[in-house]
PDB file of C-alpha atoms in Angstrom:
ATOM      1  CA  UNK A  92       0.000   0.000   0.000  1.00  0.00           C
ATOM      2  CA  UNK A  93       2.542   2.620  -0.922  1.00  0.00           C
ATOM      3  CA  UNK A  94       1.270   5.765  -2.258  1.00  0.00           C
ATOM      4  CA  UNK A  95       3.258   9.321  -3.698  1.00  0.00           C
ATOM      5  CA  UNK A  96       1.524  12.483  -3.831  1.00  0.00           C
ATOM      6  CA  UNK A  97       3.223  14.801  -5.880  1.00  0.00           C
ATOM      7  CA  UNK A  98       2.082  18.911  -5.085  1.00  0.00           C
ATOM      8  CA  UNK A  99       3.771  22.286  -6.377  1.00  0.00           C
ATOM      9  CA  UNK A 100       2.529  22.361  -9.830  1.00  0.00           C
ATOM     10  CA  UNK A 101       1.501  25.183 -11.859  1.00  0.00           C
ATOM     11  CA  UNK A 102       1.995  27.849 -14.804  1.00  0.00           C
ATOM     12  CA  UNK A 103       5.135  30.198 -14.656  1.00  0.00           C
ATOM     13  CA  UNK A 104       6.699  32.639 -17.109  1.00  0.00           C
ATOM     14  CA  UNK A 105      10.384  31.285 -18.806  1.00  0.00           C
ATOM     15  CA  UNK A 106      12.228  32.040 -16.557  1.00  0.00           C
ATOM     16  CA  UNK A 107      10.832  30.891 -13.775  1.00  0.00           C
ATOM     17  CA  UNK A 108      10.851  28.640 -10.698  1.00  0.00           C
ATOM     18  CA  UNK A 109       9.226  25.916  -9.195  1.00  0.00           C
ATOM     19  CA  UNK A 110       9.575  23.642  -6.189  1.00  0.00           C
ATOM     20  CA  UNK A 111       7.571  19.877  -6.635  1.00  0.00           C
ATOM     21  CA  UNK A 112       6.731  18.063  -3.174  1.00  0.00           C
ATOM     22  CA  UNK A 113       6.290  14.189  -3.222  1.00  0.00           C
ATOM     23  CA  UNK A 114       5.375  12.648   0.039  1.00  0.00           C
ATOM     24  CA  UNK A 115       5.330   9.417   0.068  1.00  0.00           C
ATOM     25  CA  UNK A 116       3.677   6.997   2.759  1.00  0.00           C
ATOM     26  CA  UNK A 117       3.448   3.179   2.989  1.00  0.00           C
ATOM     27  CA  UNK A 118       7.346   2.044   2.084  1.00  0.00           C
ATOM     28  CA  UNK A 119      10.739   2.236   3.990  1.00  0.00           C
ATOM     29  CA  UNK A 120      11.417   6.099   2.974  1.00  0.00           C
ATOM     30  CA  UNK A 121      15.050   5.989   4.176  1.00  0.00           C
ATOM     31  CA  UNK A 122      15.914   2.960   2.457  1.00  0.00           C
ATOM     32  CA  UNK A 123      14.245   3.554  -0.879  1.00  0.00           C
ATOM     33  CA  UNK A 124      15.259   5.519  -4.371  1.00  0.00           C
ATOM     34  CA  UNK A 125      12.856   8.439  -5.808  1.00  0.00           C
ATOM     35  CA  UNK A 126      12.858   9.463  -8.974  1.00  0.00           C
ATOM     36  CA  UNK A 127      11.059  12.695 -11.050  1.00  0.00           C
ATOM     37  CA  UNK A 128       9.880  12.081 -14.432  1.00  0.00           C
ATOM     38  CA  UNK A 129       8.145  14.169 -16.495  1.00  0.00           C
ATOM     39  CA  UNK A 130       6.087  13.593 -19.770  1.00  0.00           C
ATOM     40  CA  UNK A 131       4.591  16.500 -22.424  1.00  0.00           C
ATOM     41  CA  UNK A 132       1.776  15.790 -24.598  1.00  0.00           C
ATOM     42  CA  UNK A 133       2.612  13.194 -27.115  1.00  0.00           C
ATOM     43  CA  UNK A 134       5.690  12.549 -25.872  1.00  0.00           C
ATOM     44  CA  UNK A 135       7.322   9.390 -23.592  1.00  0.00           C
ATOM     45  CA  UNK A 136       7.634   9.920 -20.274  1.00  0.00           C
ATOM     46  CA  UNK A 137      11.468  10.542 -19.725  1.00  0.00           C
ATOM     47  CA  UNK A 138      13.541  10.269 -15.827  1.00  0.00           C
ATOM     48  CA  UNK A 139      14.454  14.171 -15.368  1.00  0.00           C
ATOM     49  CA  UNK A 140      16.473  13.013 -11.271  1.00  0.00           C
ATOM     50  CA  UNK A 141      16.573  10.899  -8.815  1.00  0.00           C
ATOM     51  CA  UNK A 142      17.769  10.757  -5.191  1.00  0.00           C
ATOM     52  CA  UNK A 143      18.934   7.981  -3.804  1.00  0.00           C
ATOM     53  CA  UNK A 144      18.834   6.103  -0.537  1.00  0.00           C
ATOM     54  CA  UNK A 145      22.379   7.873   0.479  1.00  0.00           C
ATOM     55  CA  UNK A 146      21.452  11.120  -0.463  1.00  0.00           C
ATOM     56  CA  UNK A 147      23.079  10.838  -3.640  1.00  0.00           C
ATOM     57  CA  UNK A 148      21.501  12.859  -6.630  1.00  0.00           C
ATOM     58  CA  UNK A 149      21.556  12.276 -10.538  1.00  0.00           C
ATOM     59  CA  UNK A 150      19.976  14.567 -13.023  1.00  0.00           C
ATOM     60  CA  UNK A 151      19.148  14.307 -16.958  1.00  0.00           C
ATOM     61  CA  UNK A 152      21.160  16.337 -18.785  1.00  0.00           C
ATOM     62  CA  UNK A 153      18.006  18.615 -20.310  1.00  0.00           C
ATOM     63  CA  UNK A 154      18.115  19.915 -16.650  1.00  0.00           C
ATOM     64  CA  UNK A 155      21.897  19.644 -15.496  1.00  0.00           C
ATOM     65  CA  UNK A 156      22.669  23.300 -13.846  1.00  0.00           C
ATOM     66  CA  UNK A 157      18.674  24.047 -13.316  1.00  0.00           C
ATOM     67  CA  UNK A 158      17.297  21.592 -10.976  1.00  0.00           C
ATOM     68  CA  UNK A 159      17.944  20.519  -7.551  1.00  0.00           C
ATOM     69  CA  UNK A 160      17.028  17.379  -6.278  1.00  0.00           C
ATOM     70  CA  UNK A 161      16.444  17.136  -2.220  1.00  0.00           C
ATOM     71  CA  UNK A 162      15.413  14.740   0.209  1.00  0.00           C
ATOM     72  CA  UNK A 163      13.926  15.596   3.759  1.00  0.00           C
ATOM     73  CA  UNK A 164      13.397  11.543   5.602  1.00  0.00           C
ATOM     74  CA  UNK A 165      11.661  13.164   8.650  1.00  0.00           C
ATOM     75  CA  UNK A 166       9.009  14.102   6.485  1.00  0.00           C
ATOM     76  CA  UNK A 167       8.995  11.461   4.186  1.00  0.00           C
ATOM     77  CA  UNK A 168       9.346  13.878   1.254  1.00  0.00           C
ATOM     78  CA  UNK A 169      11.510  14.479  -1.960  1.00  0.00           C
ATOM     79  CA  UNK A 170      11.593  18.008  -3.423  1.00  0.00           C
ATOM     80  CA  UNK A 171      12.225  19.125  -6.912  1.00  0.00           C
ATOM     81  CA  UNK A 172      14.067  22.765  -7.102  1.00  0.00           C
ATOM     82  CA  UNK A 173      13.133  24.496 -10.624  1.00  0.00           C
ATOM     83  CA  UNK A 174      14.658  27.014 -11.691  1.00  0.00           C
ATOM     84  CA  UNK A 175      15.124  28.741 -14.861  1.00  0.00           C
ATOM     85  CA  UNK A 176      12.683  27.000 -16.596  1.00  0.00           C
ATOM     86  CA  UNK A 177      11.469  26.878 -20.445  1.00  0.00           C
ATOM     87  CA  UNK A 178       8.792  25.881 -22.421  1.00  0.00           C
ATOM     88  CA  UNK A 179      10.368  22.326 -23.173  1.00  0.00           C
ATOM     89  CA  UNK A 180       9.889  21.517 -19.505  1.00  0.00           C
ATOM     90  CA  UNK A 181       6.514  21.733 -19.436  1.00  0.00           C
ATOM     91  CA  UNK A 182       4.255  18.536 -18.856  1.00  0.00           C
ATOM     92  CA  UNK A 183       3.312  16.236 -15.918  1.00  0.00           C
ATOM     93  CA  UNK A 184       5.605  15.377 -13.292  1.00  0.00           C
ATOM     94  CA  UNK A 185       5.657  12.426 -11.752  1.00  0.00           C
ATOM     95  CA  UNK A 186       7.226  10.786  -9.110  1.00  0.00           C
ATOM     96  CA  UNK A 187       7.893   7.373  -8.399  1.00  0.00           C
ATOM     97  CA  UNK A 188       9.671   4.853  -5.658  1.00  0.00           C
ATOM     98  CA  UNK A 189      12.395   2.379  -6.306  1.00  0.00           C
ATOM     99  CA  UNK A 190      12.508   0.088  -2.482  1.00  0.00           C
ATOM    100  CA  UNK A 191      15.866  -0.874  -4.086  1.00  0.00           C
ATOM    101  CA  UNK A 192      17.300   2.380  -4.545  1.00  0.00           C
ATOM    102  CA  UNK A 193      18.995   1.675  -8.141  1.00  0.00           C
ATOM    103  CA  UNK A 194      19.802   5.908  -8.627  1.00  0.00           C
ATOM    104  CA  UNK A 195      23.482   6.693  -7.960  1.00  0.00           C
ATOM    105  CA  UNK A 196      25.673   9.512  -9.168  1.00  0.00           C
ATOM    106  CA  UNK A 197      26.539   7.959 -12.423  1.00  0.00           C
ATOM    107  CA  UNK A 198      23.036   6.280 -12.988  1.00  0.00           C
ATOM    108  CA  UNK A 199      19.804   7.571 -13.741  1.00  0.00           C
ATOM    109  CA  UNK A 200      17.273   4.703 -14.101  1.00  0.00           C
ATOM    110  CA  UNK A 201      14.440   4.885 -16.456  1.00  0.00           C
ATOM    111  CA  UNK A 202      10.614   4.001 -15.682  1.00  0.00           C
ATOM    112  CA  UNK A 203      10.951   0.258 -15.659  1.00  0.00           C
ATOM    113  CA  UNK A 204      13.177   0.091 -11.980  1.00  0.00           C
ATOM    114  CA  UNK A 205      10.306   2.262 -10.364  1.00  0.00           C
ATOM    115  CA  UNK A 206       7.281   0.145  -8.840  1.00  0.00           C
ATOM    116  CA  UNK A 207       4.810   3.285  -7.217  1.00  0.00           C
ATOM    117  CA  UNK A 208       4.089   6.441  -8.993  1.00  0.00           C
ATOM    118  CA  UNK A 209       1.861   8.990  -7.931  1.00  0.00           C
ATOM    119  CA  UNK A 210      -0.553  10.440 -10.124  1.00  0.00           C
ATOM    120  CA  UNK A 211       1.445  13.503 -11.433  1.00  0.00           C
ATOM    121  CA  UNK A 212       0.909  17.181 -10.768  1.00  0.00           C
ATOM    122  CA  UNK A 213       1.303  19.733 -14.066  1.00  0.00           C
ATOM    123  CA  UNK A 214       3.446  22.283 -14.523  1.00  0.00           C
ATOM    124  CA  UNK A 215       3.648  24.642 -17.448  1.00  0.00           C
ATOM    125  CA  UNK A 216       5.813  27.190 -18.599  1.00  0.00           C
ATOM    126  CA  UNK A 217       4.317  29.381 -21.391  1.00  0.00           C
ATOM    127  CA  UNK A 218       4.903  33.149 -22.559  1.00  0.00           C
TER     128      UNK A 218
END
């Protein structure tokens, strides 16, 4: 019965910034890997970071420089720094629990390692 929750959503200028929440309840937070994906209309949904178990972070390169991945285990929460944003990061962002905690410095894993998603919170960034 694990369950994400992603909040912090919404429309901003280019520019920009946003900060995601995911709070996740139901599964070992300290223990487990969290990833942020994101997918725009008609597109795949593609791994934008992760965090891992050991605090360890991993970002796509699309976002290298721009986003900051952070983990608070008190609260059972992962956040998602934005900043600078542009119209290609637009869409719904997702985020999802590895118990295994595959993300490491060098490795960002792709949907398939992930077993609980929440249901995605939208962000666009428009002129």
């Amino acid at each position: 019965q694990s369950q994400l929750l992603e909040s912090g959503g919404g429309s901003v200028q280019p520019g920009g910034s946003l900060r995601l929440s995911c709070v996740a309840s139901g599964l070992t937070f300290d223990t487990a890997g969290i990833g942020w994906f994101r997918q725009a209309p008609g597109k795949e949904r593609e791994a934008v970071s992760c965090i891992g178990s050991v605090n360890n972070p991993n970002y796509a390169d699309s976002v290298k420089g721009r986003f900051t991945i952070s983990r608070d285990n008190a609260k059972n929460t992962v956040y998602l720094q934005m900043d600078s944003l542009n119209v290609e990061d637009t869409g719904v962002y997702y985020c999802a629990a590895d118990p295994y905690s595959v993300c490491g410095s060098y490795y960002l894993p792709g949907t398939a390692l992930y077993n609980y998603w929440g249901p995605g919170t939208q962000v666009t960034v428009s002129s």
